[in-house]
PDB file of C-alpha atoms in Angstrom:
ATOM      1  CA  MET O 281     -41.117  95.799  26.827  1.00 58.00           C
ATOM      2  CA  THR O 282     -41.507  94.949  23.195  1.00 58.00           C
ATOM      3  CA  ARG O 283     -42.860  98.487  22.511  1.00 59.00           C
ATOM      4  CA  LEU O 284     -39.832 100.004  24.344  1.00 53.00           C
ATOM      5  CA  LEU O 285     -37.385  97.804  22.235  1.00 51.00           C
ATOM      6  CA  TYR O 286     -39.367  98.646  19.107  1.00 55.00           C
ATOM      7  CA  ALA O 287     -39.229 102.316  19.857  1.00 54.00           C
ATOM      8  CA  LEU O 288     -35.498 102.253  20.540  1.00 52.00           C
ATOM      9  CA  VAL O 289     -34.812 100.449  17.444  1.00 54.00           C
ATOM     10  CA  LEU O 290     -36.768 102.733  15.403  1.00 53.00           C
ATOM     11  CA  LEU O 291     -35.180 105.821  17.127  1.00 53.00           C
ATOM     12  CA  PHE O 292     -31.772 104.278  16.374  1.00 55.00           C
ATOM     13  CA  ALA O 293     -32.787 103.702  12.759  1.00 55.00           C
ATOM     14  CA  VAL O 294     -34.080 107.316  12.151  1.00 52.00           C
ATOM     15  CA  SER O 295     -30.985 108.746  13.922  1.00 54.00           C
ATOM     16  CA  CYS O 296     -28.490 106.750  11.856  1.00 56.00           C
ATOM     17  CA  GLY O 297     -30.488 107.417   8.517  1.00 53.00           C
ATOM     18  CA  ASN O 298     -29.852 109.823   6.007  1.00 57.00           C
ATOM     19  CA  LYS O 299     -28.079 112.926   7.658  1.00 54.00           C
ATOM     20  CA  PRO O 300     -27.990 116.007   5.841  1.00 53.00           C
ATOM     21  CA  GLU O 301     -24.475 116.514   4.479  1.00 53.00           C
ATOM     22  CA  THR O 302     -22.667 119.287   6.179  1.00 52.00           C
ATOM     23  CA  ARG O 303     -20.316 121.074   3.922  1.00 54.00           C
ATOM     24  CA  VAL O 304     -17.416 123.580   4.855  1.00 52.00           C
ATOM     25  CA  TYR O 305     -16.552 125.786   1.955  1.00 55.00           C
ATOM     26  CA  PHE O 306     -13.082 127.368   1.454  1.00 62.00           C
ATOM     27  CA  ARG O 307     -12.230 130.224  -0.618  1.00 68.00           C
ATOM     28  CA  SER O 308      -8.577 131.078  -1.503  1.00 79.00           C
ATOM     29  CA  SER O 309      -6.762 133.915  -2.460  1.00 83.00           C
ATOM     30  CA  LEU O 310      -3.330 133.252  -4.142  1.00 86.00           C
ATOM     31  CA  TRP O 311      -0.626 135.921  -5.204  1.00 89.00           C
ATOM     32  CA  ILE O 312       1.832 135.042  -7.684  1.00 92.00           C
ATOM     33  CA  ILE O 313       4.858 137.305  -9.000  1.00 95.00           C
ATOM     34  CA  GLY O 314       6.183 136.671 -12.431  1.00 96.00           C
ATOM     35  CA  ASN O 315       9.554 137.599 -14.015  1.00 96.00           C
ATOM     36  CA  ALA O 316       8.972 139.552 -17.385  1.00 96.00           C
ATOM     37  CA  THR O 317      12.543 140.678 -17.509  1.00 95.00           C
ATOM     38  CA  GLU O 318      15.469 139.063 -19.202  1.00 95.00           C
ATOM     39  CA  GLU O 319      17.395 138.806 -15.905  1.00 94.00           C
ATOM     40  CA  THR O 320      17.493 135.927 -13.338  1.00 95.00           C
ATOM     41  CA  LEU O 321      16.375 137.532  -9.949  1.00 96.00           C
ATOM     42  CA  ASN O 322      16.031 136.583  -6.299  1.00 95.00           C
ATOM     43  CA  VAL O 323      12.833 137.610  -4.838  1.00 94.00           C
ATOM     44  CA  SER O 324      12.526 137.639  -1.099  1.00 91.00           C
ATOM     45  CA  TRP O 325       9.641 138.502   1.329  1.00 87.00           C
ATOM     46  CA  ASN O 326       8.774 138.689   4.848  1.00 81.00           C
ATOM     47  CA  PHE O 327       5.662 136.567   5.341  1.00 68.00           C
ATOM     48  CA  PRO O 328       6.396 134.755   8.684  1.00 60.00           C
ATOM     49  CA  GLY O 329       3.890 132.004   8.193  1.00 58.00           C
ATOM     50  CA  ASP O 330       5.497 131.068   4.869  1.00 57.00           C
ATOM     51  CA  SER O 331       8.265 128.306   4.915  1.00 54.00           C
ATOM     52  CA  ARG O 332       9.844 129.868   1.830  1.00 60.00           C
ATOM     53  CA  SER O 333      10.751 133.546   2.026  1.00 81.00           C
ATOM     54  CA  GLU O 334      13.099 133.651  -1.112  1.00 86.00           C
ATOM     55  CA  GLU O 335      12.721 132.375  -4.513  1.00 89.00           C
ATOM     56  CA  HIS O 336      15.270 132.245  -7.472  1.00 92.00           C
ATOM     57  CA  LEU O 337      13.251 133.543 -10.569  1.00 94.00           C
ATOM     58  CA  ARG O 338      14.677 133.060 -14.153  1.00 96.00           C
ATOM     59  CA  PRO O 339      13.140 135.029 -16.851  1.00 96.00           C
ATOM     60  CA  ARG O 340       9.360 134.205 -17.566  1.00 95.00           C
ATOM     61  CA  ASP O 341       9.326 132.346 -14.362  1.00 96.00           C
ATOM     62  CA  LEU O 342       6.342 132.536 -11.747  1.00 95.00           C
ATOM     63  CA  THR O 343       6.181 131.925  -8.021  1.00 92.00           C
ATOM     64  CA  SER O 344       3.674 132.176  -5.438  1.00 88.00           C
ATOM     65  CA  ILE O 345       4.492 134.411  -2.632  1.00 86.00           C
ATOM     66  CA  GLY O 346       1.512 133.401  -0.494  1.00 81.00           C
ATOM     67  CA  SER O 347      -2.064 132.549  -0.148  1.00 81.00           C
ATOM     68  CA  VAL O 348      -5.027 133.210   2.343  1.00 80.00           C
ATOM     69  CA  ASP O 349      -7.753 130.602   2.801  1.00 77.00           C
ATOM     70  CA  SER O 350     -10.990 131.431   4.404  1.00 71.00           C
ATOM     71  CA  THR O 351     -14.348 129.691   5.266  1.00 66.00           C
ATOM     72  CA  ILE O 352     -16.480 132.652   4.922  1.00 63.00           C
ATOM     73  CA  PRO O 353     -18.975 132.017   2.043  1.00 57.00           C
ATOM     74  CA  TYR O 354     -20.484 134.901  -0.114  1.00 57.00           C
ATOM     75  CA  VAL O 355     -17.690 137.104   0.324  1.00 62.00           C
ATOM     76  CA  LYS O 356     -15.315 138.194  -2.730  1.00 68.00           C
ATOM     77  CA  PRO O 357     -11.532 137.892  -2.170  1.00 73.00           C
ATOM     78  CA  GLU O 358     -10.037 141.348  -1.637  1.00 78.00           C
ATOM     79  CA  PHE O 359      -6.546 142.445  -2.615  1.00 80.00           C
ATOM     80  CA  GLY O 360      -5.684 143.790   0.895  1.00 78.00           C
ATOM     81  CA  GLU O 361      -6.047 140.399   2.328  1.00 78.00           C
ATOM     82  CA  ILE O 362      -2.377 140.036   1.356  1.00 78.00           C
ATOM     83  CA  GLN O 363      -1.820 141.971   4.628  1.00 75.00           C
ATOM     84  CA  LYS O 364      -2.673 138.923   6.568  1.00 73.00           C
ATOM     85  CA  LEU O 365       0.409 137.220   5.260  1.00 71.00           C
ATOM     86  CA  ALA O 366       2.979 139.479   7.058  1.00 68.00           C
ATOM     87  CA  GLY O 367       1.156 139.328  10.243  1.00 69.00           C
ATOM     88  CA  GLU O 368       2.137 142.400  12.475  1.00 72.00           C
ATOM     89  CA  GLU O 369       5.340 143.084  10.437  1.00 74.00           C
ATOM     90  CA  GLU O 370       5.612 145.672   7.618  1.00 81.00           C
ATOM     91  CA  MET O 371       5.260 143.778   4.371  1.00 84.00           C
ATOM     92  CA  THR O 372       8.259 144.024   2.258  1.00 88.00           C
ATOM     93  CA  ILE O 373       9.173 142.336  -1.109  1.00 91.00           C
ATOM     94  CA  SER O 374      12.673 142.667  -2.393  1.00 93.00           C
ATOM     95  CA  LEU O 375      14.389 142.116  -5.538  1.00 95.00           C
ATOM     96  CA  TYR O 376      17.917 141.186  -5.816  1.00 95.00           C
ATOM     97  CA  SER O 377      20.357 140.393  -8.865  1.00 94.00           C
ATOM     98  CA  ASP O 378      21.775 136.921  -9.353  1.00 91.00           C
ATOM     99  CA  ASP O 379      25.030 138.079  -7.656  1.00 92.00           C
ATOM    100  CA  GLY O 380      23.138 139.556  -4.626  1.00 92.00           C
ATOM    101  CA  LYS O 381      22.939 143.412  -5.286  1.00 95.00           C
ATOM    102  CA  LEU O 382      19.576 144.830  -4.233  1.00 95.00           C
ATOM    103  CA  LEU O 383      17.672 146.194  -6.907  1.00 95.00           C
ATOM    104  CA  LYS O 384      14.300 147.209  -5.639  1.00 94.00           C
ATOM    105  CA  GLU O 385      12.423 146.982  -2.359  1.00 93.00           C
ATOM    106  CA  TRP O 386       8.724 147.610  -1.979  1.00 93.00           C
ATOM    107  CA  ARG O 387       6.967 148.157   1.273  1.00 90.00           C
ATOM    108  CA  TRP O 388       3.221 148.108   1.994  1.00 87.00           C
ATOM    109  CA  SER O 389       3.487 151.544   3.663  1.00 88.00           C
ATOM    110  CA  GLU O 390       4.714 153.019   0.352  1.00 90.00           C
ATOM    111  CA  ARG O 391       2.132 151.479  -1.832  1.00 87.00           C
ATOM    112  CA  ASP O 392       0.575 154.931  -2.899  1.00 89.00           C
ATOM    113  CA  SER O 393       3.969 156.562  -3.667  1.00 90.00           C
ATOM    114  CA  PRO O 394       4.794 157.561  -7.218  1.00 92.00           C
ATOM    115  CA  GLY O 395       6.223 154.821  -9.494  1.00 90.00           C
ATOM    116  CA  ARG O 396       5.144 151.061  -9.805  1.00 92.00           C
ATOM    117  CA  GLN O 397       4.462 149.872  -6.511  1.00 93.00           C
ATOM    118  CA  ILE O 398       4.070 146.020  -5.974  1.00 93.00           C
ATOM    119  CA  PHE O 399       1.355 146.623  -3.404  1.00 90.00           C
ATOM    120  CA  ASP O 400      -0.619 148.741  -5.781  1.00 92.00           C
ATOM    121  CA  GLU O 401      -3.756 146.705  -6.583  1.00 90.00           C
ATOM    122  CA  SER O 402      -4.346 148.359  -9.878  1.00 93.00           C
ATOM    123  CA  LEU O 403      -1.048 146.745 -11.197  1.00 94.00           C
ATOM    124  CA  TRP O 404      -2.099 143.325 -10.498  1.00 93.00           C
ATOM    125  CA  GLU O 405      -4.198 141.064 -12.738  1.00 94.00           C
ATOM    126  CA  LYS O 406      -6.956 139.177 -10.993  1.00 90.00           C
ATOM    127  CA  GLU O 407      -8.501 135.931 -12.072  1.00 90.00           C
ATOM    128  CA  GLU O 408     -11.784 134.723 -10.203  1.00 84.00           C
ATOM    129  CA  THR O 409     -13.447 131.259 -10.142  1.00 83.00           C
ATOM    130  CA  GLU O 410     -16.676 130.895  -8.509  1.00 79.00           C
ATOM    131  CA  TYR O 411     -17.867 127.578  -7.007  1.00 75.00           C
ATOM    132  CA  ASN O 412     -21.582 126.743  -6.089  1.00 71.00           C
ATOM    133  CA  ASN O 413     -22.490 130.391  -6.227  1.00 68.00           C
ATOM    134  CA  LYS O 414     -21.123 130.581  -2.607  1.00 68.00           C
ATOM    135  CA  ILE O 415     -17.157 130.579  -2.899  1.00 71.00           C
ATOM    136  CA  THR O 416     -15.012 132.904  -4.991  1.00 77.00           C
ATOM    137  CA  ASP O 417     -11.200 131.915  -5.500  1.00 83.00           C
ATOM    138  CA  ALA O 418      -9.080 134.648  -6.705  1.00 86.00           C
ATOM    139  CA  VAL O 419      -5.571 134.394  -8.190  1.00 90.00           C
ATOM    140  CA  TRP O 420      -3.568 137.673  -8.372  1.00 90.00           C
ATOM    141  CA  HIS O 421      -0.561 138.143 -10.896  1.00 95.00           C
ATOM    142  CA  PHE O 422       2.065 140.800 -10.774  1.00 96.00           C
ATOM    143  CA  TYR O 423       4.845 140.891 -13.411  1.00 97.00           C
ATOM    144  CA  ILE O 424       8.119 142.414 -12.646  1.00 96.00           C
ATOM    145  CA  LEU O 425       9.098 144.618 -15.599  1.00 96.00           C
ATOM    146  CA  PRO O 426      12.526 145.854 -16.662  1.00 95.00           C
ATOM    147  CA  GLU O 427      11.769 149.376 -15.317  1.00 94.00           C
ATOM    148  CA  ASP O 428      11.219 147.704 -11.856  1.00 93.00           C
ATOM    149  CA  ILE O 429      14.918 146.678 -11.600  1.00 92.00           C
ATOM    150  CA  GLY O 430      16.492 149.875 -13.224  1.00 85.00           C
ATOM    151  CA  GLN O 431      16.557 148.554 -16.913  1.00 70.00           C
ATOM    152  CA  GLU O 432      15.158 150.171 -19.945  1.00 57.00           C
ATOM    153  CA  GLU O 433      12.584 148.144 -21.841  1.00 50.00           C
ATOM    154  CA  ILE O 434      13.742 146.576 -25.081  1.00 46.00           C
TER     155      ILE O 434
END
């Protein structure tokens, strides 16, 4: 009986001892739009999972239009993940003047069309931060220019 009790105490001590730490790594992709015009704009988007779908953007302001998190390590973030924000819908981002006039509307399906297209990856600046050689976060920046809203650049 003493041996059994000793064995149980030993087993309990070993099982409650130093357990290896389990870590869950998250990586994030974040998309930010900046207003590089001298006009105040209203920006709207149709990302169903986002509680905000419109933002008032003064000159030189920035706003996040969405983010995607993942627990898959060793995978570099890709721009195309932005599609996950819209779900099954066609992704659109629209610009309105301060008085409500539609100035520009971009659609995911038109990203390869001529002219500046917001969903053209080459027009976004990408900043990456790597953690523990496993996770890479990315922040994507797009700047709305005067030409995007039909103004000549000064």
